[in-house]
Short mmCIF file of C-alpha atoms in Angstrom, two decimals:
data_model
loop_
_atom_site.label_atom_id
_atom_site.label_comp_id
_atom_site.label_asym_id
_atom_site.label_seq_id
_atom_site.Cartn_x
_atom_site.Cartn_y
_atom_site.Cartn_z
CA UNK Y 171 -24.29 -28.55 28.80
CA UNK Y 172 -24.86 -31.99 27.25
CA UNK Y 173 -22.53 -34.84 28.13
CA UNK Y 174 -21.37 -37.37 25.61
CA UNK Y 175 -18.94 -40.26 25.39
CA UNK Y 176 -16.05 -39.99 22.97
CA UNK Y 177 -13.50 -42.83 22.69
CA UNK Y 178 -14.73 -44.18 26.02
CA UNK Y 179 -14.36 -40.85 27.86
CA UNK Y 180 -17.26 -38.80 29.19
CA UNK Y 181 -16.96 -35.16 28.15
CA UNK Y 182 -19.19 -32.09 28.10
CA UNK Y 183 -19.82 -30.48 24.73
CA UNK Y 184 -21.73 -27.46 23.41
CA UNK Y 185 -24.69 -27.65 21.00
CA UNK Y 186 -22.34 -27.94 18.06
CA UNK Y 187 -20.18 -30.66 19.61
CA UNK Y 188 -17.16 -28.59 20.66
CA UNK Y 189 -15.68 -29.65 24.01
CA UNK Y 190 -16.47 -27.06 26.67
CA UNK Y 191 -13.65 -28.07 29.00
CA UNK Y 192 -10.24 -28.35 27.30
CA UNK Y 193 -8.87 -30.32 30.26
CA UNK Y 194 -11.19 -33.25 29.44
CA UNK Y 195 -9.38 -33.65 26.14
CA UNK Y 196 -6.84 -36.37 25.35
CA UNK Y 197 -5.23 -37.75 22.17
CA UNK Y 198 -7.75 -40.61 21.90
CA UNK Y 199 -10.58 -38.11 21.88
CA UNK Y 200 -8.74 -36.11 19.22
CA UNK Y 201 -8.38 -39.15 16.99
CA UNK Y 202 -12.08 -39.97 17.41
CA UNK Y 203 -13.17 -36.38 16.69
CA UNK Y 204 -10.90 -36.35 13.63
CA UNK Y 205 -12.41 -39.58 12.32
CA UNK Y 206 -15.88 -37.99 12.64
CA UNK Y 207 -14.60 -35.31 10.26
CA UNK Y 208 -13.11 -37.92 7.95
CA UNK Y 209 -9.51 -37.19 8.96
CA UNK Y 210 -6.71 -39.55 10.00
CA UNK Y 211 -4.26 -37.59 12.16
CA UNK Y 212 -0.63 -37.44 11.01
CA UNK Y 213 2.41 -35.78 12.61
CA UNK Y 214 1.65 -32.66 10.58
CA UNK Y 215 -1.86 -32.49 12.07
CA UNK Y 216 -0.50 -32.98 15.58
CA UNK Y 217 1.93 -30.08 15.21
CA UNK Y 218 -0.99 -27.77 14.46
CA UNK Y 219 -3.15 -29.17 17.27
CA UNK Y 220 -0.36 -28.89 19.82
CA UNK Y 221 0.38 -25.30 18.83
CA UNK Y 222 -3.28 -24.36 19.09
CA UNK Y 223 -3.68 -25.95 22.51
CA UNK Y 224 -0.51 -24.32 23.82
CA UNK Y 225 -1.51 -20.92 22.42
CA UNK Y 226 -5.02 -21.24 23.83
CA UNK Y 227 -3.62 -22.04 27.26
CA UNK Y 228 -1.40 -18.96 27.17
CA UNK Y 229 -3.87 -16.44 25.71
CA UNK Y 230 -7.34 -17.80 26.38
CA UNK Y 231 -8.49 -17.49 22.76
CA UNK Y 232 -8.27 -19.79 19.75
CA UNK Y 233 -5.53 -18.44 17.46
CA UNK Y 234 -6.65 -16.95 14.14
CA UNK Y 235 -5.13 -17.57 10.73
CA UNK Y 236 -2.62 -14.71 10.94
CA UNK Y 237 -1.37 -16.04 14.26
CA UNK Y 238 -1.10 -19.59 12.92
CA UNK Y 239 0.94 -18.17 10.01
CA UNK Y 240 3.18 -15.78 11.88
CA UNK Y 241 3.61 -17.31 15.32
CA UNK Y 242 2.90 -20.97 14.55
CA UNK Y 243 4.77 -20.96 11.24
CA UNK Y 244 2.00 -22.79 9.35
CA UNK Y 245 1.15 -21.72 5.79
CA UNK Y 246 -2.56 -21.20 5.09
CA UNK Y 247 -2.39 -23.48 2.06
CA UNK Y 248 -0.96 -26.34 4.14
CA UNK Y 249 -3.64 -25.84 6.79
CA UNK Y 250 -6.34 -26.16 4.13
CA UNK Y 251 -4.69 -29.37 2.92
CA UNK Y 252 -4.55 -30.81 6.44
CA UNK Y 253 -8.01 -29.65 7.55
CA UNK Y 254 -10.03 -29.08 4.35
CA UNK Y 255 -12.71 -26.35 4.09
CA UNK Y 256 -12.44 -24.76 7.52
CA UNK Y 257 -9.04 -25.44 9.05
CA UNK Y 258 -9.38 -23.37 12.21
CA UNK Y 259 -12.87 -24.57 13.06
CA UNK Y 260 -11.94 -28.18 12.39
CA UNK Y 261 -8.61 -28.06 14.19
CA UNK Y 262 -10.16 -26.30 17.19
CA UNK Y 263 -12.82 -28.97 17.39
CA UNK Y 264 -10.28 -31.80 17.25
CA UNK Y 265 -8.01 -30.00 19.75
CA UNK Y 266 -10.86 -29.80 22.27
CA UNK Y 267 -11.03 -25.99 22.12
CA UNK Y 268 -14.10 -23.75 21.86
CA UNK Y 269 -15.53 -22.83 18.47
CA UNK Y 270 -13.44 -19.91 17.23
CA UNK Y 271 -15.35 -16.67 16.97
CA UNK Y 272 -14.23 -13.52 15.28
CA UNK Y 273 -15.96 -11.94 18.17
CA UNK Y 274 -16.33 -8.34 17.06
CA UNK H 297 7.71 18.50 35.09
CA UNK H 298 5.92 15.28 34.31
CA UNK H 299 5.10 14.15 30.80
CA UNK H 300 1.89 12.68 29.40
CA UNK H 301 2.62 11.60 25.85
CA UNK H 302 -0.14 10.64 23.43
CA UNK H 303 0.66 8.83 20.19
CA UNK H 304 -2.01 9.50 17.58
CA UNK H 305 -4.35 12.46 17.10
CA UNK H 306 -7.28 10.54 15.69
CA UNK H 307 -10.59 10.23 17.50
CA UNK H 308 -9.15 8.50 20.59
CA UNK H 309 -6.00 10.59 21.01
CA UNK H 310 -7.81 13.89 20.44
CA UNK H 311 -10.49 13.13 23.02
CA UNK H 312 -7.84 12.15 25.59
CA UNK H 313 -5.76 15.28 24.98
CA UNK H 314 -8.81 17.43 25.64
CA UNK H 315 -10.03 15.50 28.67
CA UNK H 316 -6.64 15.20 30.35
CA UNK H 317 -5.75 18.85 29.79
CA UNK H 318 -8.83 19.80 31.80
CA UNK H 319 -8.04 17.31 34.57
CA UNK H 320 -4.24 17.42 34.97
CA UNK H 321 -2.50 20.31 36.72
CA UNK H 322 -0.75 22.32 33.96
CA UNK H 323 2.08 23.25 36.31
CA UNK H 324 2.91 19.61 37.01
CA UNK H 325 2.04 17.95 33.73
CA UNK H 326 3.00 18.66 30.16
CA UNK H 327 0.82 16.99 27.53
CA UNK H 328 2.22 16.27 24.09
CA UNK H 329 0.49 14.64 21.14
CA UNK H 330 2.45 13.08 18.28
CA UNK H 331 0.93 12.48 14.86
CA UNK H 332 2.49 12.55 11.40
CA UNK H 333 -0.63 13.43 9.40
CA UNK H 334 -2.09 16.97 9.50
CA UNK H 335 -5.70 16.13 8.54
CA UNK H 336 -8.47 14.80 10.75
CA UNK H 337 -11.08 12.85 8.80
CA UNK H 338 -14.55 12.09 10.11
CA UNK H 339 -14.07 8.47 9.13
CA UNK H 340 -17.75 7.39 9.28
CA UNK H 341 -18.21 9.90 6.45
CA UNK H 342 -16.06 7.89 4.00
CA UNK H 343 -19.02 5.56 3.53
CA UNK H 344 -21.24 8.45 2.43
CA UNK H 345 -18.92 10.04 -0.15
CA UNK H 346 -19.59 7.51 -2.95
CA UNK H 347 -23.33 8.09 -2.65
CA UNK H 348 -23.14 11.88 -2.60
CA UNK H 349 -24.54 12.15 0.95
CA UNK H 350 -21.45 14.02 2.16
CA UNK H 351 -18.94 16.10 0.26
CA UNK H 352 -15.23 16.04 1.16
CA UNK H 353 -15.40 19.40 2.95
CA UNK H 354 -17.97 17.99 5.41
CA UNK H 355 -15.54 15.44 6.78
CA UNK H 356 -12.14 17.19 6.76
CA UNK H 357 -10.63 19.41 9.47
CA UNK H 358 -7.05 20.19 10.50
CA UNK H 359 -5.98 18.05 13.47
CA UNK H 360 -4.40 21.01 15.24
CA UNK H 361 -7.77 22.74 15.49
CA UNK H 362 -8.91 20.17 18.07
CA UNK H 363 -5.89 20.52 20.31
CA UNK H 364 -6.74 22.69 23.32
CA UNK H 365 -4.34 25.35 24.51
CA UNK H 366 -1.83 23.84 26.85
CA UNK H 367 -1.33 20.79 24.65
CA UNK H 368 1.78 20.64 22.51
CA UNK H 369 1.13 19.14 19.08
CA UNK H 370 4.16 17.46 17.50
CA UNK H 371 3.72 16.77 13.80
CA UNK H 372 6.19 13.92 13.35
CA UNK H 373 6.40 10.21 12.75
CA UNK H 374 6.83 8.02 15.81
CA UNK H 375 9.65 5.68 14.91
CA UNK H 376 9.86 3.52 18.02
CA UNK H 377 8.48 3.21 21.53
CA UNK H 378 11.13 2.25 24.10
CA UNK H 379 9.24 1.12 27.21
CA UNK H 380 12.50 0.22 29.00
CA UNK H 381 13.65 3.85 28.67
CA UNK H 382 10.19 5.43 29.01
CA UNK H 383 10.62 7.34 25.79
CA UNK H 384 9.51 7.54 22.18
CA UNK H 385 11.98 8.05 19.35
CA UNK H 386 10.69 10.17 16.46
CA UNK H 387 11.47 9.77 12.75
CA UNK H 388 13.74 12.84 12.82
CA UNK H 389 15.81 11.39 15.68
CA UNK H 390 14.31 13.48 18.48
CA UNK H 391 13.31 11.60 21.61
CA UNK H 392 10.31 12.40 23.80
CA UNK H 393 10.35 11.08 27.37
CA UNK H 394 7.14 10.10 29.14
CA UNK H 395 5.89 9.31 32.60
CA UNK H 396 2.62 8.03 31.12
CA UNK H 397 2.14 7.00 27.50
CA UNK H 398 -1.21 6.69 25.71
CA UNK H 399 -1.09 4.61 22.54
CA UNK H 400 -3.89 5.67 20.18
CA UNK H 401 -2.30 4.78 16.87
CA UNK H 402 -5.38 3.18 15.32
CA UNK H 403 -5.70 0.64 12.55
CA UNK H 404 -5.50 0.90 8.77
CA UNK H 405 -6.24 -1.23 5.69
CA UNK H 406 -3.32 -3.16 4.22
CA UNK H 407 -4.44 -4.40 0.77
CA UNK H 408 -0.99 -5.86 0.07
CA UNK H 409 -1.78 -8.59 2.61
CA UNK H 410 -4.05 -10.32 0.08
CA UNK H 411 -2.30 -11.78 -2.95
CA UNK H 412 -3.26 -9.90 -6.10
CA UNK H 413 -5.34 -7.23 -4.38
CA UNK H 414 -2.94 -4.51 -5.55
CA UNK H 415 -2.83 -5.98 -9.08
CA UNK H 416 -3.96 -4.46 -12.40
CA UNK H 417 -7.57 -4.20 -11.24
CA UNK H 418 -6.67 -2.03 -8.24
CA UNK H 419 -8.14 1.42 -8.89
CA UNK H 420 -9.84 0.12 -12.07
CA UNK H 421 -12.23 -2.57 -10.87
CA UNK H 422 -11.07 -3.06 -7.28
CA UNK H 423 -11.65 -0.27 -4.74
CA UNK H 424 -11.79 0.34 -0.99
CA UNK H 425 -13.55 3.08 0.98
CA UNK H 426 -11.66 3.02 4.30
CA UNK H 427 -9.33 5.84 3.29
CA UNK H 428 -10.20 9.30 2.00
CA UNK H 429 -8.39 8.73 -1.30
CA UNK H 430 -9.92 5.29 -1.72
CA UNK H 431 -13.43 6.61 -1.10
CA UNK H 432 -12.88 9.45 -3.60
CA UNK H 433 -11.61 7.11 -6.32
CA UNK H 434 -14.60 4.87 -5.74
CA UNK H 435 -16.93 7.90 -5.92
CA UNK H 436 -15.54 8.80 -9.36
CA UNK H 437 -15.78 5.21 -10.54
CA UNK H 438 -19.40 4.82 -9.44
CA UNK H 439 -20.35 7.86 -11.53
CA UNK H 440 -19.39 5.77 -14.61
CA UNK H 441 -21.27 2.66 -13.45
CA UNK H 442 -23.80 1.36 -15.96
CA UNK H 443 -24.59 -1.99 -14.37
CA UNK H 444 -22.99 -5.38 -13.87
CA UNK H 445 -21.87 -7.41 -10.88
CA UNK H 446 -20.99 -5.30 -7.85
CA UNK H 447 -19.31 -7.33 -5.11
CA UNK H 448 -18.83 -5.92 -1.59
CA UNK H 449 -16.23 -7.94 0.28
CA UNK H 450 -14.68 -8.25 3.73
CA UNK H 451 -11.23 -9.90 3.64
CA UNK H 452 -10.89 -10.94 7.27
CA UNK H 453 -11.74 -9.88 10.80
CA UNK H 454 -11.18 -7.76 12.77
CA UNK H 455 -11.93 -4.62 10.74
CA UNK H 456 -12.63 -1.06 11.72
CA UNK H 457 -16.37 -0.43 11.97
CA UNK H 458 -17.55 -3.98 11.18
CA UNK H 459 -20.99 -2.74 10.08
CA UNK H 460 -19.64 -0.37 7.40
CA UNK H 461 -19.44 -2.97 4.59
CA UNK H 462 -23.08 -3.92 5.25
CA UNK H 463 -24.04 -0.26 5.22
CA UNK H 464 -22.20 0.10 1.93
CA UNK H 465 -24.21 -2.65 0.29
CA UNK H 466 -27.51 -1.29 1.71
CA UNK H 467 -26.71 2.24 0.53
CA UNK H 468 -25.59 0.90 -2.85
CA UNK H 469 -28.99 -0.82 -3.24
CA UNK H 470 -30.74 2.48 -2.46
CA UNK H 471 -28.44 4.65 -4.60
CA UNK H 472 -28.65 2.31 -7.60
CA UNK H 473 -32.45 2.50 -7.42
CA UNK H 474 -32.37 6.30 -7.44
CA UNK H 475 -30.08 6.14 -10.49
CA UNK H 476 -32.31 3.63 -12.29
CA UNK H 477 -29.43 1.12 -12.25
CA UNK H 478 -30.56 -1.40 -9.66
CA UNK H 479 -32.20 -3.75 -12.17
CA UNK H 480 -29.00 -3.80 -14.16
CA UNK H 481 -26.82 -4.47 -11.10
CA UNK H 482 -26.29 -7.76 -9.32
CA UNK H 483 -25.35 -7.00 -5.71
CA UNK H 484 -23.26 -9.56 -3.83
CA UNK H 485 -21.98 -9.47 -0.24
CA UNK H 486 -18.98 -11.71 0.49
CA UNK H 487 -17.93 -12.28 4.10
CA UNK H 488 -15.50 -14.50 6.01
CA UNK H 489 -18.16 -14.88 8.73
CA UNK H 490 -20.87 -17.53 8.80
CA UNK H 491 -23.61 -14.86 8.65
CA UNK H 492 -24.22 -11.18 7.97
CA UNK H 493 -22.71 -9.98 11.25
CA UNK H 494 -20.55 -11.21 14.10
CA UNK H 495 -23.34 -11.48 16.69
CA UNK H 496 -26.24 -13.95 16.23
CA UNK H 497 -29.36 -11.85 17.01
CA UNK H 498 -28.23 -8.89 14.89
CA UNK H 499 -26.95 -11.28 12.24
CA UNK H 500 -30.48 -12.65 11.75
CA UNK H 501 -32.03 -9.18 11.49
CA UNK H 502 -29.38 -7.96 9.06
CA UNK H 503 -29.48 -11.23 7.12
CA UNK H 504 -33.25 -10.83 6.60
CA UNK H 505 -32.68 -7.29 5.40
CA UNK H 506 -30.08 -8.44 2.86
CA UNK H 507 -32.54 -11.00 1.54
CA UNK H 508 -35.38 -8.50 1.28
CA UNK H 509 -33.13 -6.15 -0.64
CA UNK H 510 -32.21 -8.93 -3.10
CA UNK H 511 -28.55 -8.90 -2.09
CA UNK H 512 -26.81 -12.25 -2.55
CA UNK H 513 -24.68 -13.35 0.39
CA UNK H 514 -21.60 -15.58 0.22
CA UNK H 515 -20.49 -16.68 3.72
CA UNK H 516 -17.42 -18.42 5.20
CA UNK H 517 -15.35 -17.02 2.33
CA UNK H 518 -11.66 -16.97 3.31
CA UNK H 519 -10.04 -15.05 0.47
CA UNK H 520 -6.78 -16.48 -0.87
CA UNK H 521 -6.23 -14.10 -3.79
CA UNK H 522 -7.68 -11.69 -6.30
CA UNK H 523 -7.43 -13.05 -9.84
CA UNK H 524 -6.98 -9.85 -11.86
CA UNK H 525 -7.06 -11.53 -15.28
CA UNK H 526 -10.36 -13.28 -14.71
CA UNK H 527 -11.72 -10.62 -12.32
CA UNK H 528 -12.50 -13.07 -9.57
CA UNK H 529 -12.09 -13.44 -5.83
CA UNK H 530 -10.66 -16.88 -5.11
CA UNK H 531 -11.02 -18.54 -1.69
CA UNK H 532 -8.64 -21.01 -0.04
CA UNK H 533 -11.29 -23.71 -0.54
CA UNK H 534 -11.23 -22.88 -4.32
CA UNK H 535 -14.64 -21.18 -4.43
CA UNK H 536 -14.68 -18.20 -6.80
CA UNK H 537 -16.72 -14.99 -6.92
CA UNK H 538 -16.59 -13.04 -10.20
CA UNK H 539 -16.87 -9.25 -10.10
CA UNK H 540 -17.20 -6.30 -12.46
CA UNK H 541 -16.65 -3.93 -9.56
CA UNK H 542 -15.12 -5.16 -6.30
CA UNK H 543 -15.47 -2.95 -3.22
CA UNK H 544 -13.26 -4.69 -0.69
CA UNK H 545 -12.33 -4.13 2.92
CA UNK H 546 -8.65 -5.16 3.01
CA UNK H 547 -7.11 -6.76 6.13
CA UNK H 548 -6.77 -4.22 8.96
CA UNK H 549 -3.49 -3.94 10.84
CA UNK H 550 -2.34 -1.82 13.75
CA UNK H 551 0.32 0.87 13.26
CA UNK H 552 3.80 -0.11 12.10
CA UNK H 553 5.38 1.71 15.06
CA UNK H 554 3.79 -0.96 17.25
CA UNK H 555 5.50 -3.69 15.25
CA UNK H 556 8.84 -1.84 15.23
CA UNK H 557 8.60 -1.50 19.01
CA UNK H 558 7.75 -5.16 19.56
CA UNK H 559 4.59 -4.21 21.43
CA UNK H 560 1.96 -5.83 19.25
CA UNK H 561 0.39 -9.15 18.40
CA UNK H 562 0.56 -10.74 14.95
CA UNK H 563 -1.59 -7.94 13.52
CA UNK H 564 0.18 -5.14 15.41
CA UNK H 565 -2.63 -4.67 17.92
CA UNK H 566 -1.44 -4.02 21.47
CA UNK H 567 -2.39 -6.64 24.09
CA UNK H 568 -4.50 -4.60 26.51
CA UNK H 569 -6.30 -5.31 29.76
CA UNK H 570 -9.99 -5.56 28.84
CA UNK H 571 -11.16 -3.45 31.76
CA UNK H 572 -8.38 -1.07 32.86
CA UNK H 573 -7.00 -0.37 29.33
CA UNK H 574 -3.46 -0.79 30.62
CA UNK H 575 -1.01 -2.37 28.15
CA UNK H 576 -0.27 -5.90 29.34
CA UNK H 577 3.17 -5.95 30.95
CA UNK H 578 3.64 -2.14 30.97
CA UNK H 579 2.16 -0.27 33.92
CA UNK H 580 2.61 3.25 32.54
CA UNK H 581 1.37 2.54 29.01
CA UNK H 582 -2.35 2.74 28.28
CA UNK H 583 -4.04 1.88 25.01
CA UNK H 584 -7.33 2.93 23.53
CA UNK H 585 -9.35 3.01 20.36
CA UNK H 586 -8.58 0.81 17.37
CA UNK H 587 -5.00 0.15 18.56
CA UNK H 588 -6.06 -2.36 21.24
CA UNK H 589 -6.68 -6.09 20.90
CA UNK H 590 -9.91 -5.84 22.93
CA UNK H 591 -12.76 -8.15 21.85
CA UNK H 592 -15.12 -5.32 20.97
CA UNK H 593 -15.73 -3.31 17.80
CA UNK H 594 -13.08 -1.02 16.44
CA UNK H 595 -15.24 2.10 16.32
CA UNK H 596 -15.32 5.74 17.34
CA UNK H 597 -18.04 5.11 19.91
CA UNK H 598 -15.79 2.56 21.62
CA UNK H 599 -12.90 5.05 21.72
CA UNK H 600 -15.28 7.62 23.20
CA UNK H 601 -16.51 5.29 25.97
CA UNK H 602 -12.98 4.04 26.66
CA UNK H 603 -11.80 7.63 27.01
CA UNK H 604 -14.11 8.18 29.98
CA UNK H 605 -12.78 5.05 31.69
CA UNK H 606 -9.20 5.89 30.87
CA UNK H 607 -9.50 9.43 32.25
CA UNK H 608 -10.41 8.07 35.69
CA UNK H 609 -7.74 5.38 35.57
CA UNK H 610 -5.00 7.77 34.46
CA UNK H 611 -5.80 10.23 37.23
CA UNK H 612 -5.67 7.41 39.77
CA UNK H 613 -2.41 6.18 38.26
CA UNK H 614 -0.80 9.62 38.65
CA UNK H 615 -1.78 9.51 42.34
CA UNK H 616 -0.40 5.98 42.78
CA UNK H 617 -3.89 4.68 43.54
CA UNK H 618 -5.45 1.45 42.26
CA UNK H 619 -7.20 1.84 38.89
CA UNK H 620 -10.91 2.33 39.72
CA UNK H 621 -12.69 2.28 36.37
CA UNK H 622 -13.69 -0.72 34.30
CA UNK H 623 -14.45 -0.70 30.59
CA UNK H 624 -17.34 -3.03 29.71
CA UNK H 625 -16.73 -3.25 25.94
CA UNK H 626 -19.58 -0.84 25.18
CA UNK H 627 -20.11 -0.06 21.49
CA UNK H 628 -22.88 1.94 19.85
CA UNK H 629 -23.21 1.76 16.08
CA UNK H 630 -25.65 3.18 13.57
CA UNK H 631 -26.21 0.95 10.56
CA UNK H 632 -27.48 2.93 7.59
CA UNK H 633 -29.92 0.77 5.66
CA UNK H 634 -30.81 3.13 2.79
CA UNK H 635 -33.98 5.09 2.00
CA UNK H 636 -33.29 7.45 4.95
CA UNK H 637 -33.48 4.69 7.52
CA UNK H 638 -30.99 3.18 9.94
CA UNK H 639 -30.69 0.49 12.59
CA UNK H 640 -29.00 1.22 15.92
CA UNK H 641 -26.85 -1.36 17.72
CA UNK H 642 -25.86 -1.02 21.39
CA UNK H 643 -23.78 -3.81 22.93
CA UNK H 644 -20.82 -4.75 25.11
CA UNK H 645 -18.56 -7.69 26.05
CA UNK H 646 -21.42 -9.54 27.72
CA UNK H 647 -24.51 -8.61 25.72
CA UNK H 648 -24.85 -8.78 21.95
CA UNK H 649 -27.07 -6.22 20.15
CA UNK H 650 -30.74 -6.82 21.03
CA UNK H 651 -34.02 -5.00 20.26
CA UNK H 652 -35.20 -2.12 22.45
CA UNK H 653 -35.14 1.66 22.82
CA UNK H 654 -32.23 4.08 23.22
CA UNK H 655 -31.04 6.10 25.04
CA UNK H 656 -34.13 6.32 27.27
CA UNK H 657 -36.02 3.11 28.19
CA UNK H 658 -39.45 2.93 26.46
CA UNK H 659 -39.20 6.54 25.21
CA UNK H 660 -36.21 6.08 22.92
CA UNK H 661 -36.55 8.04 20.74
CA UNK H 662 -34.12 5.79 18.88
CA UNK H 663 -34.89 2.16 18.10
CA UNK H 664 -32.43 -0.63 18.81
CA UNK H 665 -32.02 -3.40 16.24
CA UNK H 666 -34.93 -2.12 14.17
CA UNK H 667 -35.10 0.22 11.18
CA UNK H 668 -36.36 3.75 11.67
CA UNK H 669 -36.10 7.16 10.06
CA UNK H 670 -35.24 8.77 13.36
CA UNK H 671 -32.21 6.49 13.67
CA UNK H 672 -31.05 7.82 10.31
CA UNK H 673 -31.48 11.43 11.41
CA UNK H 674 -29.62 10.52 14.61
CA UNK H 675 -26.72 9.34 12.50
CA UNK H 676 -26.84 12.51 10.40
CA UNK H 677 -26.89 14.68 13.53
CA UNK H 678 -23.87 12.83 14.81
CA UNK H 679 -21.53 14.63 12.40
CA UNK H 680 -22.14 17.89 14.29
CA UNK H 681 -21.81 16.16 17.66
CA UNK H 682 -18.52 14.59 16.54
CA UNK H 683 -16.83 17.90 15.79
CA UNK H 684 -18.39 19.89 18.64
CA UNK H 685 -18.88 17.48 21.55
CA UNK H 686 -17.04 14.22 20.98
CA UNK H 687 -13.58 15.39 19.87
CA UNK H 688 -13.40 18.19 22.50
CA UNK H 689 -14.15 15.47 25.07
CA UNK H 690 -17.50 16.87 26.20
CA UNK H 691 -20.32 14.58 27.36
CA UNK H 692 -22.90 13.33 24.85
CA UNK H 693 -26.37 13.86 26.40
CA UNK H 694 -27.94 10.74 27.95
CA UNK H 695 -25.21 8.38 26.76
CA UNK H 696 -22.95 6.84 29.40
CA UNK H 697 -19.79 4.82 29.00
CA UNK H 698 -21.32 1.84 30.78
CA UNK H 699 -23.88 0.11 28.63
CA UNK H 700 -27.37 0.24 30.13
CA UNK H 701 -29.60 -2.84 30.25
CA UNK H 702 -32.68 -0.62 30.70
CA UNK H 703 -34.82 -0.41 27.60
CA UNK H 704 -33.42 -3.60 26.12
CA UNK H 705 -35.42 -6.75 25.34
CA UNK H 706 -32.95 -9.45 26.26
CA UNK H 707 -33.61 -12.96 24.88
CA UNK H 708 -32.95 -15.89 27.23
CA UNK H 709 -29.28 -16.79 27.35
CA UNK H 710 -28.14 -13.66 25.51
CA UNK H 711 -26.57 -12.04 28.57
CA UNK H 712 -23.21 -13.69 29.19
CA UNK H 713 -21.39 -13.81 32.53
CA UNK H 714 -18.67 -11.26 33.24
CA UNK H 715 -15.41 -12.01 31.45
CA UNK H 716 -11.99 -12.08 33.05
CA UNK H 717 -9.51 -9.23 32.44
#
């Protein structure tokens, strides 16, 4: 796995730039990854990121849209406003989680 | 007397009833199966109805016919599972106790989960083929088709039989040509995925096939609503896809009894151990078929392979022994590609579909991840095997529950390490 430096921290990433080890993540890295995607993180972004990290820790998979709606309490429309185009992919990337796959 | 209770008499539940009746002592164990619907459908056949390949009578049988003697069939709605009391409450108020419960309640399309899907166009321009009635309505509608823009659409994953919408668009291409309508029909495939299929190697093969068949593909399309007035699919990122005929696969949810019992995830699928098939947090509840949240396809072949694993684990469980058998996520899917050809996919948790031969290395006779006529005839022959071997829980020749690596050409890096339970 390639190593790279984000916000002064050395992390391992996959070919597409997703962190491969969620424990290497920290808020500075998140802000830097967000800036790469043209996003400035607000409280509303952080709520989503924190939910996704917590949920990933508990279940081992990146939550899908239905789970973000029902368990996280985030409306799809709001998620598209916060993370335009591909909210789950973008939020997972910023949260230091693997690229979400609908694996079947 | 001890009680084995099975919820659902679809593919998974029927196989388990047959297998367990042969293996459990009838003096010690009663087996009961609960299902509210009397008719067993050969669900892979729904895809073929619109194109006249099967007629309704080919794919319909009474559920009771597949229950062996010594199994009590209870035609009733399961209202609620009460794991704390080891019992199931039925819709008519009766309660059925269990020592071991098998949840095989499946998955079903819920079109109401997409805004506007059940609007004015539903049944006029918008159809689905994942139910018998839906497939029949679509069959009638296609007989009136004179050309236009035909859009085949997957709302979101996971869905039952994830290759079926691709097969639909391939068969539509073939059928339209036989009707002299292909040149007057624009075929479009709209998917929430980033490619034709969920797994990269197969996605490339199937993507090439779509291109060769002049089928337009719209990827990463997360549907927000169906605009009935303008006859368009609208995505959350504001992209739009106009249709004259929309054949959609609505969101798939697990059974409502799972939700009422508080046993499911956000889509009513039951959290299940990937290898033992035990419900997480409930030792005497086992789950199989489409009802699980396992990261493999929701398909009859998966239910069939799981049933072999579950049989061994259930027998061990009744003897208070550790569960010996491990499910590897094995799925085996025919993909009809039209013109009497098909592609065969064979994969599991750790290996995506790759090229090769099946079931015998080198000899085949079936071809993995490549089109062949024999694959198509294999699929056609499967209807007989389904009624006569699969549902009665008899072995299918040469096909084992554990996926075999023999006969497969595995690209570097394609084989993933073993996953945790």
